mmCIF file of C-alpha atoms and ligand atoms in Angstrom:
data_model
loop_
_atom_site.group_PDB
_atom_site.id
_atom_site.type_symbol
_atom_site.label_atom_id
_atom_site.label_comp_id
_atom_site.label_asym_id
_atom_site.label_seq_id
_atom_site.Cartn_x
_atom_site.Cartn_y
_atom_site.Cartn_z
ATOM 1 C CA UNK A 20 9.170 -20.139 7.271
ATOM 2 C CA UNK A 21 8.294 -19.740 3.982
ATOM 3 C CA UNK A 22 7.775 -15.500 2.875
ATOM 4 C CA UNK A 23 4.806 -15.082 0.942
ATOM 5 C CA UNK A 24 4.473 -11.822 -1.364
ATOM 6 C CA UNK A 25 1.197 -10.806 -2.760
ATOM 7 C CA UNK A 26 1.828 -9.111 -6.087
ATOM 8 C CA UNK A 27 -0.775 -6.708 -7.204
ATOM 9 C CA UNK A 28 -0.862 -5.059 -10.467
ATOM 10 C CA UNK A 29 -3.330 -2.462 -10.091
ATOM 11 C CA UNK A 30 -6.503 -2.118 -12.379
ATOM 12 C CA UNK A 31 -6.438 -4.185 -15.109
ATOM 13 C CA UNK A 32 -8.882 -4.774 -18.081
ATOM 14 C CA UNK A 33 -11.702 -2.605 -18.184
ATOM 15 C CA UNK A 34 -10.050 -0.204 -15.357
ATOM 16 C CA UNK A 35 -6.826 1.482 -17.626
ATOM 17 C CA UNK A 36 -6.171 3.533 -14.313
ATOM 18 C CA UNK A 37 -4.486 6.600 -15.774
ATOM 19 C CA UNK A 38 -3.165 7.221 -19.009
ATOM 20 C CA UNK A 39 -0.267 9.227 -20.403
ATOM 21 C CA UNK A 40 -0.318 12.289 -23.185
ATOM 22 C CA UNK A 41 0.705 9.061 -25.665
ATOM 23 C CA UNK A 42 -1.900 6.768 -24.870
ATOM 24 C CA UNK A 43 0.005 4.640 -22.814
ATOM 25 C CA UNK A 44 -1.847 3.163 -19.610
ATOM 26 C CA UNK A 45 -0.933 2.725 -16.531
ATOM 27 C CA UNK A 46 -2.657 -0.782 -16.407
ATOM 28 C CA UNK A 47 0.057 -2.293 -18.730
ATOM 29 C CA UNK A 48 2.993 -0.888 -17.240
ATOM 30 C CA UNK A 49 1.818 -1.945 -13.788
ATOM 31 C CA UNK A 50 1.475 -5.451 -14.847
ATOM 32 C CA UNK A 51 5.068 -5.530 -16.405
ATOM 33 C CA UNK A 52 6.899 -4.460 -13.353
ATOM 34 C CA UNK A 53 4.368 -7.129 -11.276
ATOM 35 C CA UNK A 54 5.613 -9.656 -13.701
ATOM 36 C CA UNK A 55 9.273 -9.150 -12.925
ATOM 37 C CA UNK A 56 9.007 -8.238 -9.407
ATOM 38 C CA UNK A 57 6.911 -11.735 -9.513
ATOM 39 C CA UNK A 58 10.082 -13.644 -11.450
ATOM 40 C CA UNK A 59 12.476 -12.367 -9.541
ATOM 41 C CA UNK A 60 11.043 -13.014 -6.270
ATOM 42 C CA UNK A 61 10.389 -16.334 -7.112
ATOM 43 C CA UNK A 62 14.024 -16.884 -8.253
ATOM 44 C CA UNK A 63 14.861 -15.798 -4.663
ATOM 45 C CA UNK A 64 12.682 -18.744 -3.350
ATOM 46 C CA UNK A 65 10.181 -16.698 -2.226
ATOM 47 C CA UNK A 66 6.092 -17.785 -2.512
ATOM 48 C CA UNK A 67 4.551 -15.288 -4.919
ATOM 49 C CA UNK A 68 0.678 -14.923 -5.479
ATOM 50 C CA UNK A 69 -0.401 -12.243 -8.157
ATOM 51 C CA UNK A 70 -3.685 -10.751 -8.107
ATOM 52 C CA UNK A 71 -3.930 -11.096 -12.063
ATOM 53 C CA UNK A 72 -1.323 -12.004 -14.364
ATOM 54 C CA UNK A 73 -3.263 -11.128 -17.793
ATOM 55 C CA UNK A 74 -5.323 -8.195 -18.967
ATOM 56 C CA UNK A 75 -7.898 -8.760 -16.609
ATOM 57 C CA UNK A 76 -9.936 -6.986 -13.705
ATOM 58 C CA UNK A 77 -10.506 -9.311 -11.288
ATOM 59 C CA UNK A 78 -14.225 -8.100 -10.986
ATOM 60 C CA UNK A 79 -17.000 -10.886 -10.587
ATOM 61 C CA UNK A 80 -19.567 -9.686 -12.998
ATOM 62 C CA UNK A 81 -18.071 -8.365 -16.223
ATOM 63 C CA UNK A 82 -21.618 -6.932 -17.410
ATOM 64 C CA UNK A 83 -22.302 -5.156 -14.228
ATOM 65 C CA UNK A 84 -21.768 -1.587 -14.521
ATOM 66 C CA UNK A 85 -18.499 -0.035 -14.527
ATOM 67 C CA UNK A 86 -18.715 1.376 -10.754
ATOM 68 C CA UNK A 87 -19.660 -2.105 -9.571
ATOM 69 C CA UNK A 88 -16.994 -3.417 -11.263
ATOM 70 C CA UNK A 89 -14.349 -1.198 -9.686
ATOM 71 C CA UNK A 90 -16.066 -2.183 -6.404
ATOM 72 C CA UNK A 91 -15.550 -5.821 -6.582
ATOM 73 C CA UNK A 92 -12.722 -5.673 -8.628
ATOM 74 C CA UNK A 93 -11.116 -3.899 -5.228
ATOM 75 C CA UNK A 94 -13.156 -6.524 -2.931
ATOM 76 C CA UNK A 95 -11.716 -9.408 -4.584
ATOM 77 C CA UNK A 96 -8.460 -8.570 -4.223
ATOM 78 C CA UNK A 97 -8.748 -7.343 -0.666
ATOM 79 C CA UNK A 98 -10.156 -11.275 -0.180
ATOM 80 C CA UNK A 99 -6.941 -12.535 -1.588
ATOM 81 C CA UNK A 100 -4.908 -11.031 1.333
ATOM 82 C CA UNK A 101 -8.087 -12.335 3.536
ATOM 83 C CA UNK A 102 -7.074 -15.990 2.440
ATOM 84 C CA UNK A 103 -3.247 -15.076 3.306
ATOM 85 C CA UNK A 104 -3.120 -13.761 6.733
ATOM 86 C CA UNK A 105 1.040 -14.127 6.718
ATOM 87 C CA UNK A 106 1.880 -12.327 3.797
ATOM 88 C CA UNK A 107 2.742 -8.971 2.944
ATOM 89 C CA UNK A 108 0.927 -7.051 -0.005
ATOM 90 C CA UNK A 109 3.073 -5.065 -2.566
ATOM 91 C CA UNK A 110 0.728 -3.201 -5.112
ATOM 92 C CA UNK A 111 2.311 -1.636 -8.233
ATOM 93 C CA UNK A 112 0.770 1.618 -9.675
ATOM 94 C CA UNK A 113 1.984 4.258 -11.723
ATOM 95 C CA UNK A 114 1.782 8.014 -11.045
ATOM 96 C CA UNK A 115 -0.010 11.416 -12.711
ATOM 97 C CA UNK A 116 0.147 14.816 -11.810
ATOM 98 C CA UNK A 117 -1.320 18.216 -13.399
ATOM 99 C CA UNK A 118 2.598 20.372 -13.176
ATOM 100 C CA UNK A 119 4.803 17.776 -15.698
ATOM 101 C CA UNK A 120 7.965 18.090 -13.659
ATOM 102 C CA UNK A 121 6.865 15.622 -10.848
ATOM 103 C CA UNK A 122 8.779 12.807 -11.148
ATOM 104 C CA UNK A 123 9.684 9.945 -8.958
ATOM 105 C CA UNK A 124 8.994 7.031 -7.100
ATOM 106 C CA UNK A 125 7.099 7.084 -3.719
ATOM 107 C CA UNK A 126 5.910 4.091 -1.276
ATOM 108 C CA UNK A 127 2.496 4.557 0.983
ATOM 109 C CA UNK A 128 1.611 2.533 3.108
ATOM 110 C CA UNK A 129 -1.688 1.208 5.282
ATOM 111 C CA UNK A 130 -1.490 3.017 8.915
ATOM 112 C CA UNK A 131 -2.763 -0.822 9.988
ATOM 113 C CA UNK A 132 0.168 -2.755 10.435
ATOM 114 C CA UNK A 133 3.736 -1.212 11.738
ATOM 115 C CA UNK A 134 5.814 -3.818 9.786
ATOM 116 C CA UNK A 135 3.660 -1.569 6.814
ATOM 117 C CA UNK A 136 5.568 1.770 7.313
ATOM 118 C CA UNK A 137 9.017 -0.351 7.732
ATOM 119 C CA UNK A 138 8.294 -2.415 4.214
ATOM 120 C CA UNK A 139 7.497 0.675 2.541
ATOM 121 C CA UNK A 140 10.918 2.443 3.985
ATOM 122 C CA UNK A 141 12.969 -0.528 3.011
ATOM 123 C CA UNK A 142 11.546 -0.229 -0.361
ATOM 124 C CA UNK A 143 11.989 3.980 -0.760
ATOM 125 C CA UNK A 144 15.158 3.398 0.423
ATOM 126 C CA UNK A 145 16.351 0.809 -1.976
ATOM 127 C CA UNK A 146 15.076 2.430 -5.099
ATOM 128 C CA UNK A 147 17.060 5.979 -4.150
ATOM 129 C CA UNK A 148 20.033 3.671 -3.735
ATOM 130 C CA UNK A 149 19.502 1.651 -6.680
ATOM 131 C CA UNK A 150 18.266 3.913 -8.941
ATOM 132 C CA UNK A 151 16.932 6.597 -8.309
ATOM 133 C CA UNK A 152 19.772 8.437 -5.931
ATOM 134 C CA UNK A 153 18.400 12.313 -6.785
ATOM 135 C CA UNK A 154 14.853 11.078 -5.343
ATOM 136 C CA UNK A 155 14.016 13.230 -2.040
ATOM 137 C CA UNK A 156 10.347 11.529 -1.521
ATOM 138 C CA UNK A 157 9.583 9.944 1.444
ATOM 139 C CA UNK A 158 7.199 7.062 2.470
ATOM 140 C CA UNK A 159 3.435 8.498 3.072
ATOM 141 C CA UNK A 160 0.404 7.077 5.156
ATOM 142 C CA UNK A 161 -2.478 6.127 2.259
ATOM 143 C CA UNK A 162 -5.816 8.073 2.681
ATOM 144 C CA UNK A 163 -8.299 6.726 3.847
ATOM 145 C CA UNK A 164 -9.439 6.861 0.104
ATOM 146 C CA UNK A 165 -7.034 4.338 -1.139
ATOM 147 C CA UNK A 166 -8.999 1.479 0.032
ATOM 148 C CA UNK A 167 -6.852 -1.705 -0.098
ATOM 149 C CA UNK A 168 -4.966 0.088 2.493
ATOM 150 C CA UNK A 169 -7.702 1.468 4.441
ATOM 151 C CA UNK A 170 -8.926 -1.862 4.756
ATOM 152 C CA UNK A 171 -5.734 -4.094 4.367
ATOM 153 C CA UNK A 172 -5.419 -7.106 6.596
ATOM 154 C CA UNK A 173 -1.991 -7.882 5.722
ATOM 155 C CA UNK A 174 1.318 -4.663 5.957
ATOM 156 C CA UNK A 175 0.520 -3.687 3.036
ATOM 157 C CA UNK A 176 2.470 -1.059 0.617
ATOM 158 C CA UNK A 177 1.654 0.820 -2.236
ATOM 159 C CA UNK A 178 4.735 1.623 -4.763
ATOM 160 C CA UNK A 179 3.929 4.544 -7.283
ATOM 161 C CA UNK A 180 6.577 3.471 -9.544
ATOM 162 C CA UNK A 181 6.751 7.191 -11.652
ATOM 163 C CA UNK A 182 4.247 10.062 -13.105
ATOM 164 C CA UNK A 183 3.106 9.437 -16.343
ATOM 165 C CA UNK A 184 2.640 12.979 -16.826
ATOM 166 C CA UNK A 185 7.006 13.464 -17.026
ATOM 167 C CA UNK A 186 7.907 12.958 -19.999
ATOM 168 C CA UNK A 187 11.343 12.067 -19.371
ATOM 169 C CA UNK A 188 10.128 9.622 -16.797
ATOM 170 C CA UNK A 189 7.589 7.984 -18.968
ATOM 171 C CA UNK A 190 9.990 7.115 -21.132
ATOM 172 C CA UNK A 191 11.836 5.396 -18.964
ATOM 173 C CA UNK A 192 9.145 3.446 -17.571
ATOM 174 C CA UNK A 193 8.500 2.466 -21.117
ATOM 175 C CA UNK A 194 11.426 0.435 -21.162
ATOM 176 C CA UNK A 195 11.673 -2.941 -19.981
ATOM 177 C CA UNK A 196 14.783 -2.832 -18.226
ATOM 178 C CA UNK A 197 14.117 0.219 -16.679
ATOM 179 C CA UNK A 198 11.106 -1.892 -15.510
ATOM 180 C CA UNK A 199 13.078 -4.555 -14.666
ATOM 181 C CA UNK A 200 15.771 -2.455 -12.607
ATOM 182 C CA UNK A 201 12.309 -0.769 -10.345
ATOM 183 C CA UNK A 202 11.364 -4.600 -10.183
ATOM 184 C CA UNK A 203 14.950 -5.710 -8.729
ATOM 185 C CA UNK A 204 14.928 -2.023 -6.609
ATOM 186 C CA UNK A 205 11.467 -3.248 -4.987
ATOM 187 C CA UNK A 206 13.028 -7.254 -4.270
ATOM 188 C CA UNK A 207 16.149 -5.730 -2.507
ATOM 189 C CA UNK A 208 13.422 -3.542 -0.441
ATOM 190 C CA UNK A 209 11.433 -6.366 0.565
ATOM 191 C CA UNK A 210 14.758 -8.858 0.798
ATOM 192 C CA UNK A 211 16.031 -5.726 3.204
ATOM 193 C CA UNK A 212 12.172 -6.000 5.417
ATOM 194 C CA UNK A 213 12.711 -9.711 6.024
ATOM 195 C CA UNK A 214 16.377 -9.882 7.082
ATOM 196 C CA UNK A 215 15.372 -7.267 9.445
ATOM 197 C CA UNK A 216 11.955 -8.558 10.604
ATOM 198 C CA UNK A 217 14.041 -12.258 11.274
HETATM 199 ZN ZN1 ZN B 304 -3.117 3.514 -10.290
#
């Protein structure tokens, strides 16, 4: 059976999602890593649908007003795990936080499907080992706030990649191979999922 992976680089266009003390926005970084984790997946034969692969929301109405835009930007890519009841949903975002020494990656995940909280393990789990060995987080529930979890219809995962608000870490996820070493960390994760879902 062939493992399909719906990539999600969160906001996207008119939604920056949060932004660092440099300008840099979370929007951009979030579709680099979903670019690699995309290429690399593929590579590893696996089917990969991203929810945008440009600068784009994926809202219907781009003159609506901004709040309508965020709400079927969100609906839209809820229907695109709708239209794929057998995959699994990875969603890329980046971290902030008000004290500047948070740092680290963390996976939540939707309390609706079991094989949810054991994706998002495989995937904490791989990054400590991979690169991030000094990271004590553990995997989280989403709020009922983060709605493409509340209301996922697929396991789906959320992977905060890193705060924007470290310094230390932004500049890391400023780098493409450090982006390319989270997008291998989260592969392995989901690689780890399957072999032990089979
Ligand atoms: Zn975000």
């Amino acid at each position: 059976m062939e493992n399909i992976v719906l990539a999600n680089a969160s906001h996207g266009g008119f939604d920056g999602g949060a932004s660092a003390a440099d300008g840099t926005v979370e929007k951009d970084i979030n579709l680099f890593i979903a670019q690699k984790l995309c290429s690399i997946l593929r590579f590893n034969g696996y089917n990969v649908i991203m929810t945008r692969d440009t600068d784009t929301g994926t809202e219907d109405d781009e003159s609506a007003s901004i709040a309508k835009r965020k709400k079927s930007d969100l609906s839209n890519r809820l229907q695109i795990m709708k239209q794929h009841p057998e995959a699994i949903f990875v969603s890329v975002h980046l971290n902030k936080f008000t004290t500047s020494a948070a740092n680290g990656a963390q996976v939540f995940y939707t309390k609706n499907y079991k094989q949810a909280y054991d994706l998002a393990n495989s995937i904490q789990s791989s990054i400590k080992m991979l690169i991030q060995p000094e990271n004590t987080r553990v995997v989280k529930q989403g709020t009922s706030s983060t709605y493409l979890l509340k209301n996922a219809s697929v396991p789906a995962i959320i992977v905060e990649c890193g705060f924007l608000s470290n310094k230390q870490e932004l500049e890391k996820l400023k780098n493409d191979d450090y982006q390319s070493q989270i997008a291998f960390a989260i592969v392995v994760g989901i690689m780890d999922f399957y072999e032990l879902r089979s």
